[in-house]
Amino acid sequence: MKRLLFTLCAVSLVAISLSAQPPIRVMLLDGEMNPYHRWDLTSPVLKKILDEPGKFSVDVVTAPPQDSAMGSFMPKFSDYQVIVLNYDVPAGRWGDALKKSFEQYMTNGGGLVVIHAANNSFPEWKEYNTMIGVGGWRNRNEASGPYWYYKDNKLVSDPKPGNAGSHGNRIPFPMKVVDPNHPITKGLPPIWMHQSDELYAQLRGPGNNMTVLVTAYSDPANRGTGYDEPQLMVLNYGKGRIFHYAPGHDVAAMSSVDYVVLLQRGTEWAATGKVTQKVPDDFPTPKSVAYRVDISKMDPGPAAPRPAVRAANK
Ligand code: ZN
């Protein structure tokens, strides 16, 4: 009996100490509107997803959309363990001081999560492209680095000339784990169906220190390349960790259960280097998608009006 009581006490002490873990401090950074990516709609979804496990404390920081107001924009990155970028930034928007501050943050061991079109950002910023490994659009081409894709189950870097970035229509597609031993992918099924999304292809960049975790087949029948294209990647920059998460075009894509789970796992890993969360039972299978109704309901539909601040940014 004594032993049982002792065990119970020990278990509750462990439980208390676990629940007393301070939350991981997350900056969700957005603020640049373009015709394609509605951060005003997707940031509330990302925040909801990160709030759910009770592990993260999320502050949303919205950058001013105009160049004229950027001079005073200097968020304190070092107050956070990880920056989640839902932010598609054109060339030249950030000044040198802001860029240096972010480079310093990452060099010193910061965390970065790159959401979908955040890999279109900053084509001119060499260090950012080193952090994200590959990117698309905004005049990226062979000067940005080779194409990276999987052919015959091997990662290939292809220097042939051409523009970076393409995708077909938004349809469901299978995701395939190529590195099952990383903390983010450990315990996931080897293949699952992802809810309808843009499958990014033809990404190019330096690809330094890049480990591809998950790929998806870019089907020529849907304007694809015929290759398995990298979708989830991890990288290091100095002491910093980067989780590059290429899916997630809109609210519908983000409602996919795998999207929710991998955002939570990838953000924890980028912040701490570990993943302590379990893969839930409703994770999608190789045959069928699974999506969260409470999140898909957050999509107001294509006719949703833009707030005035976004109209001013055209
Ligand atoms: Zn998109």
XYZ file of C-alpha atoms and ligand atoms in Angstrom:
315
model
C 0.000 0.000 0.000
C 2.804 2.358 0.952
C 4.515 1.607 -2.293
C 1.294 2.268 -4.230
C 0.848 5.611 -2.435
C 4.445 6.512 -3.169
C 3.964 5.636 -6.860
C 0.759 7.677 -7.020
C 2.516 10.656 -5.424
C 5.424 10.346 -7.822
C 3.070 10.141 -10.801
C 1.122 13.223 -9.715
C 4.336 15.144 -9.079
C 5.477 14.336 -12.606
C 2.043 15.375 -13.943
C 2.205 18.663 -12.054
C 5.710 19.410 -13.211
C 4.698 18.606 -16.809
C 1.613 20.832 -16.676
C 3.737 23.564 -15.133
C 5.886 23.723 -18.275
C 5.781 27.308 -19.483
C 4.115 27.610 -22.890
C 6.264 27.938 -26.005
C 6.289 31.580 -27.051
C 5.170 31.944 -30.686
C 5.078 35.050 -32.873
C 2.649 34.567 -35.759
C 3.841 37.180 -38.242
C 1.655 38.308 -41.164
C 0.744 41.542 -42.898
C 1.272 41.469 -46.641
C -1.785 41.110 -48.838
C -1.722 39.887 -52.419
C -4.544 38.634 -54.617
C -3.793 35.003 -53.748
C -3.170 34.643 -50.049
C -5.646 35.956 -47.489
C -3.693 36.104 -44.254
C -6.622 37.943 -42.686
C -8.526 34.645 -43.086
C -5.741 32.124 -42.487
C -3.950 33.654 -39.493
C -6.993 33.106 -37.206
C -6.936 29.451 -38.343
C -3.215 29.069 -37.623
C -3.723 30.669 -34.202
C -6.634 28.358 -33.401
C -4.538 25.322 -34.389
C -1.611 26.435 -32.229
C -3.828 27.354 -29.261
C -5.404 23.893 -29.139
C -2.718 21.705 -27.557
C -2.239 24.145 -24.657
C 1.483 24.161 -25.435
C 1.888 27.472 -27.195
C 1.320 31.073 -26.308
C 0.697 32.867 -29.617
C 1.000 36.583 -30.304
C -0.146 37.727 -33.745
C 2.061 40.501 -35.117
C 0.899 42.255 -38.286
C 3.503 44.203 -40.247
C 2.439 47.470 -41.851
C 1.633 46.893 -45.524
C 3.298 50.013 -46.914
C 6.999 50.738 -47.324
C 6.531 54.139 -45.712
C 5.516 52.580 -42.387
C 8.143 49.810 -42.335
C 10.892 52.025 -40.900
C 9.446 51.830 -37.401
C 8.584 48.129 -37.617
C 11.131 46.287 -35.474
C 9.491 43.361 -33.643
C 11.485 41.882 -30.782
C 12.131 38.434 -32.226
C 14.182 37.396 -29.208
C 11.055 37.471 -27.005
C 9.874 34.377 -28.887
C 11.082 30.786 -29.298
C 9.620 30.503 -32.778
C 8.364 32.822 -35.516
C 5.560 31.425 -37.708
C 5.646 33.308 -41.008
C 2.262 33.550 -42.718
C 3.739 36.393 -44.664
C 4.327 36.687 -48.418
C 6.713 39.635 -48.652
C 7.807 41.291 -51.910
C 11.431 42.198 -52.579
C 12.689 45.315 -50.859
C 9.962 45.570 -48.205
C 12.267 44.977 -45.227
C 15.206 47.284 -44.592
C 18.706 46.124 -43.686
C 18.309 46.680 -39.929
C 15.209 44.483 -39.749
C 16.850 41.787 -41.855
C 19.988 41.818 -39.685
C 17.874 41.573 -36.544
C 16.140 38.473 -37.909
C 19.411 36.881 -39.060
C 20.842 37.442 -35.579
C 17.774 35.896 -33.970
C 18.103 32.765 -36.114
C 21.888 32.514 -35.722
C 21.451 32.602 -31.951
C 19.057 29.653 -31.944
C 15.654 31.013 -32.972
C 12.910 28.965 -34.578
C 11.162 29.604 -37.886
C 8.083 28.031 -39.468
C 7.561 28.947 -43.136
C 3.899 28.665 -44.155
C 3.134 28.080 -47.859
C 3.602 31.390 -49.740
C 6.112 32.621 -47.162
C 8.481 30.663 -49.414
C 7.692 33.207 -52.154
C 8.989 35.975 -49.872
C 12.233 37.917 -50.068
C 13.696 36.650 -53.377
C 16.499 39.204 -52.989
C 17.529 38.277 -49.420
C 20.312 35.709 -49.596
C 20.246 34.743 -45.915
C 16.478 34.195 -45.942
C 16.822 31.889 -48.941
C 19.561 30.022 -47.090
C 17.146 29.593 -44.157
C 14.214 28.288 -46.237
C 16.316 26.161 -48.640
C 13.961 26.519 -51.596
C 11.413 29.073 -52.741
C 9.176 29.947 -55.657
C 7.960 32.788 -57.863
C 8.948 36.485 -57.639
C 11.460 36.131 -60.500
C 13.389 33.307 -58.882
C 15.298 31.357 -61.533
C 18.557 29.412 -61.978
C 20.421 32.252 -60.272
C 18.458 31.394 -57.086
C 19.846 27.832 -57.010
C 18.913 24.456 -58.528
C 15.501 22.802 -58.601
C 15.155 20.189 -55.842
C 12.951 17.126 -56.289
C 12.862 13.373 -55.794
C 13.459 11.069 -58.732
C 13.697 7.290 -58.281
C 13.481 7.877 -54.502
C 16.586 10.077 -54.500
C 16.830 13.782 -53.830
C 18.078 15.505 -56.980
C 19.373 19.036 -57.420
C 18.852 20.116 -61.010
C 20.587 23.277 -62.250
C 18.715 23.515 -65.567
C 17.475 27.047 -66.319
C 13.876 28.056 -65.676
C 11.488 29.931 -63.447
C 10.782 28.747 -59.912
C 7.350 27.874 -58.587
C 4.288 26.201 -60.075
C 1.178 24.338 -58.976
C -1.876 22.738 -60.540
C -5.515 22.951 -59.540
C -6.376 22.480 -55.893
C -7.234 18.812 -55.453
C -6.568 16.214 -52.742
C -3.225 14.427 -53.132
C -1.170 11.820 -51.278
C 1.714 12.909 -49.059
C 4.627 10.503 -48.635
C 7.082 10.386 -45.739
C 10.683 10.123 -46.966
C 12.297 10.522 -43.526
C 10.324 8.600 -40.865
C 12.967 9.068 -38.166
C 12.712 12.813 -37.640
C 10.786 13.911 -34.498
C 8.179 15.658 -36.700
C 7.396 12.558 -38.797
C 7.949 9.822 -36.214
C 4.754 7.789 -35.766
C 3.012 9.097 -38.889
C 1.641 6.677 -41.479
C 4.009 6.408 -44.486
C 1.357 7.821 -46.857
C -1.853 9.783 -46.312
C -4.291 11.890 -48.315
C -4.084 15.650 -47.888
C -7.243 17.731 -48.321
C -7.454 19.845 -51.506
C -4.508 22.219 -51.729
C -1.922 23.687 -54.054
C 0.902 21.201 -54.555
C 3.956 23.426 -54.857
C 6.494 22.257 -57.441
C 9.605 23.552 -59.222
C 10.929 25.216 -56.087
C 14.568 26.243 -56.307
C 17.190 27.557 -53.940
C 20.516 26.801 -52.271
C 19.137 23.799 -50.340
C 21.933 23.974 -47.755
C 21.467 21.845 -44.645
C 18.037 20.834 -45.940
C 16.406 17.537 -44.957
C 13.240 16.657 -46.841
C 10.686 14.915 -44.605
C 7.620 14.594 -46.852
C 7.084 14.725 -50.635
C 4.046 14.681 -52.922
C 3.824 13.455 -56.517
C 3.312 16.370 -58.876
C 1.057 14.777 -61.477
C 1.505 15.879 -65.127
C -2.273 15.342 -65.489
C -2.656 18.363 -63.184
C 0.079 20.532 -64.756
C 2.708 18.821 -62.596
C 6.368 17.942 -63.106
C 6.169 14.157 -62.872
C 8.469 14.270 -59.842
C 7.954 13.798 -56.108
C 8.191 17.383 -54.929
C 9.462 18.369 -51.458
C 6.581 19.570 -49.249
C 7.913 19.469 -45.669
C 11.545 20.275 -45.005
C 13.736 21.000 -41.984
C 16.884 23.112 -42.020
C 19.435 24.651 -39.713
C 20.769 28.171 -39.777
C 23.447 28.854 -37.197
C 21.907 27.480 -33.991
C 18.410 28.073 -35.410
C 15.896 25.503 -36.630
C 13.558 25.935 -39.596
C 10.416 23.964 -40.438
C 9.467 24.703 -44.058
C 5.793 23.823 -44.547
C 4.858 24.318 -48.226
C 1.169 23.253 -48.154
C -1.602 25.482 -46.736
C -2.979 27.698 -49.510
C -6.246 28.545 -47.770
C -8.613 27.715 -44.922
C -9.905 24.556 -46.643
C -6.348 23.197 -47.011
C -5.563 24.064 -43.397
C -8.638 22.167 -42.186
C -7.008 18.879 -43.257
C -6.239 16.915 -40.071
C -2.668 16.278 -41.213
C -2.210 20.024 -41.685
C -3.293 20.674 -38.094
C -1.124 17.912 -36.662
C 2.007 18.785 -38.637
C 1.755 22.495 -37.864
C 1.589 21.675 -34.154
C 4.471 19.188 -34.344
C 6.644 21.294 -36.646
C 6.217 24.424 -34.542
C 7.150 22.567 -31.365
C 10.222 21.129 -33.083
C 11.347 24.490 -34.503
C 11.050 25.998 -31.023
C 12.576 23.209 -28.932
C 14.124 20.518 -31.156
C 11.640 17.983 -29.754
C 8.101 16.783 -30.416
C 6.063 15.616 -27.422
C 2.654 15.391 -29.123
C 0.927 12.167 -30.155
C -0.464 11.508 -33.626
C -4.281 11.485 -33.228
C -6.488 8.563 -34.270
C -8.344 10.599 -36.880
C -5.183 11.208 -38.947
C -6.026 10.687 -42.662
C -5.385 7.340 -44.313
C -3.721 6.511 -47.648
C -7.214 6.222 -49.135
C -9.216 9.131 -47.712
C -8.835 12.703 -46.505
C -9.880 13.751 -43.017
C -10.703 17.340 -42.266
C -11.852 19.401 -39.320
C -15.352 20.808 -39.728
C -14.804 23.517 -37.099
C -11.882 24.854 -39.153
C -13.468 24.502 -42.604
C -16.385 26.573 -41.249
C -13.945 29.449 -40.743
C -13.804 29.854 -44.544
C -16.250 32.632 -45.503
C -16.134 31.681 -49.210
C -14.640 33.375 -52.263
C -16.886 36.459 -52.036
C -15.577 37.477 -48.604
C -14.859 41.227 -48.679
C -11.390 42.494 -47.902
C -10.943 44.824 -44.964
C -10.111 48.416 -45.950
C -6.485 48.137 -44.827
C -5.926 45.416 -47.392
C -7.550 47.436 -50.189
C -5.107 50.250 -49.450
C -2.250 47.866 -50.123
C -3.078 47.145 -53.772
Zn -1.213 29.523 -52.566
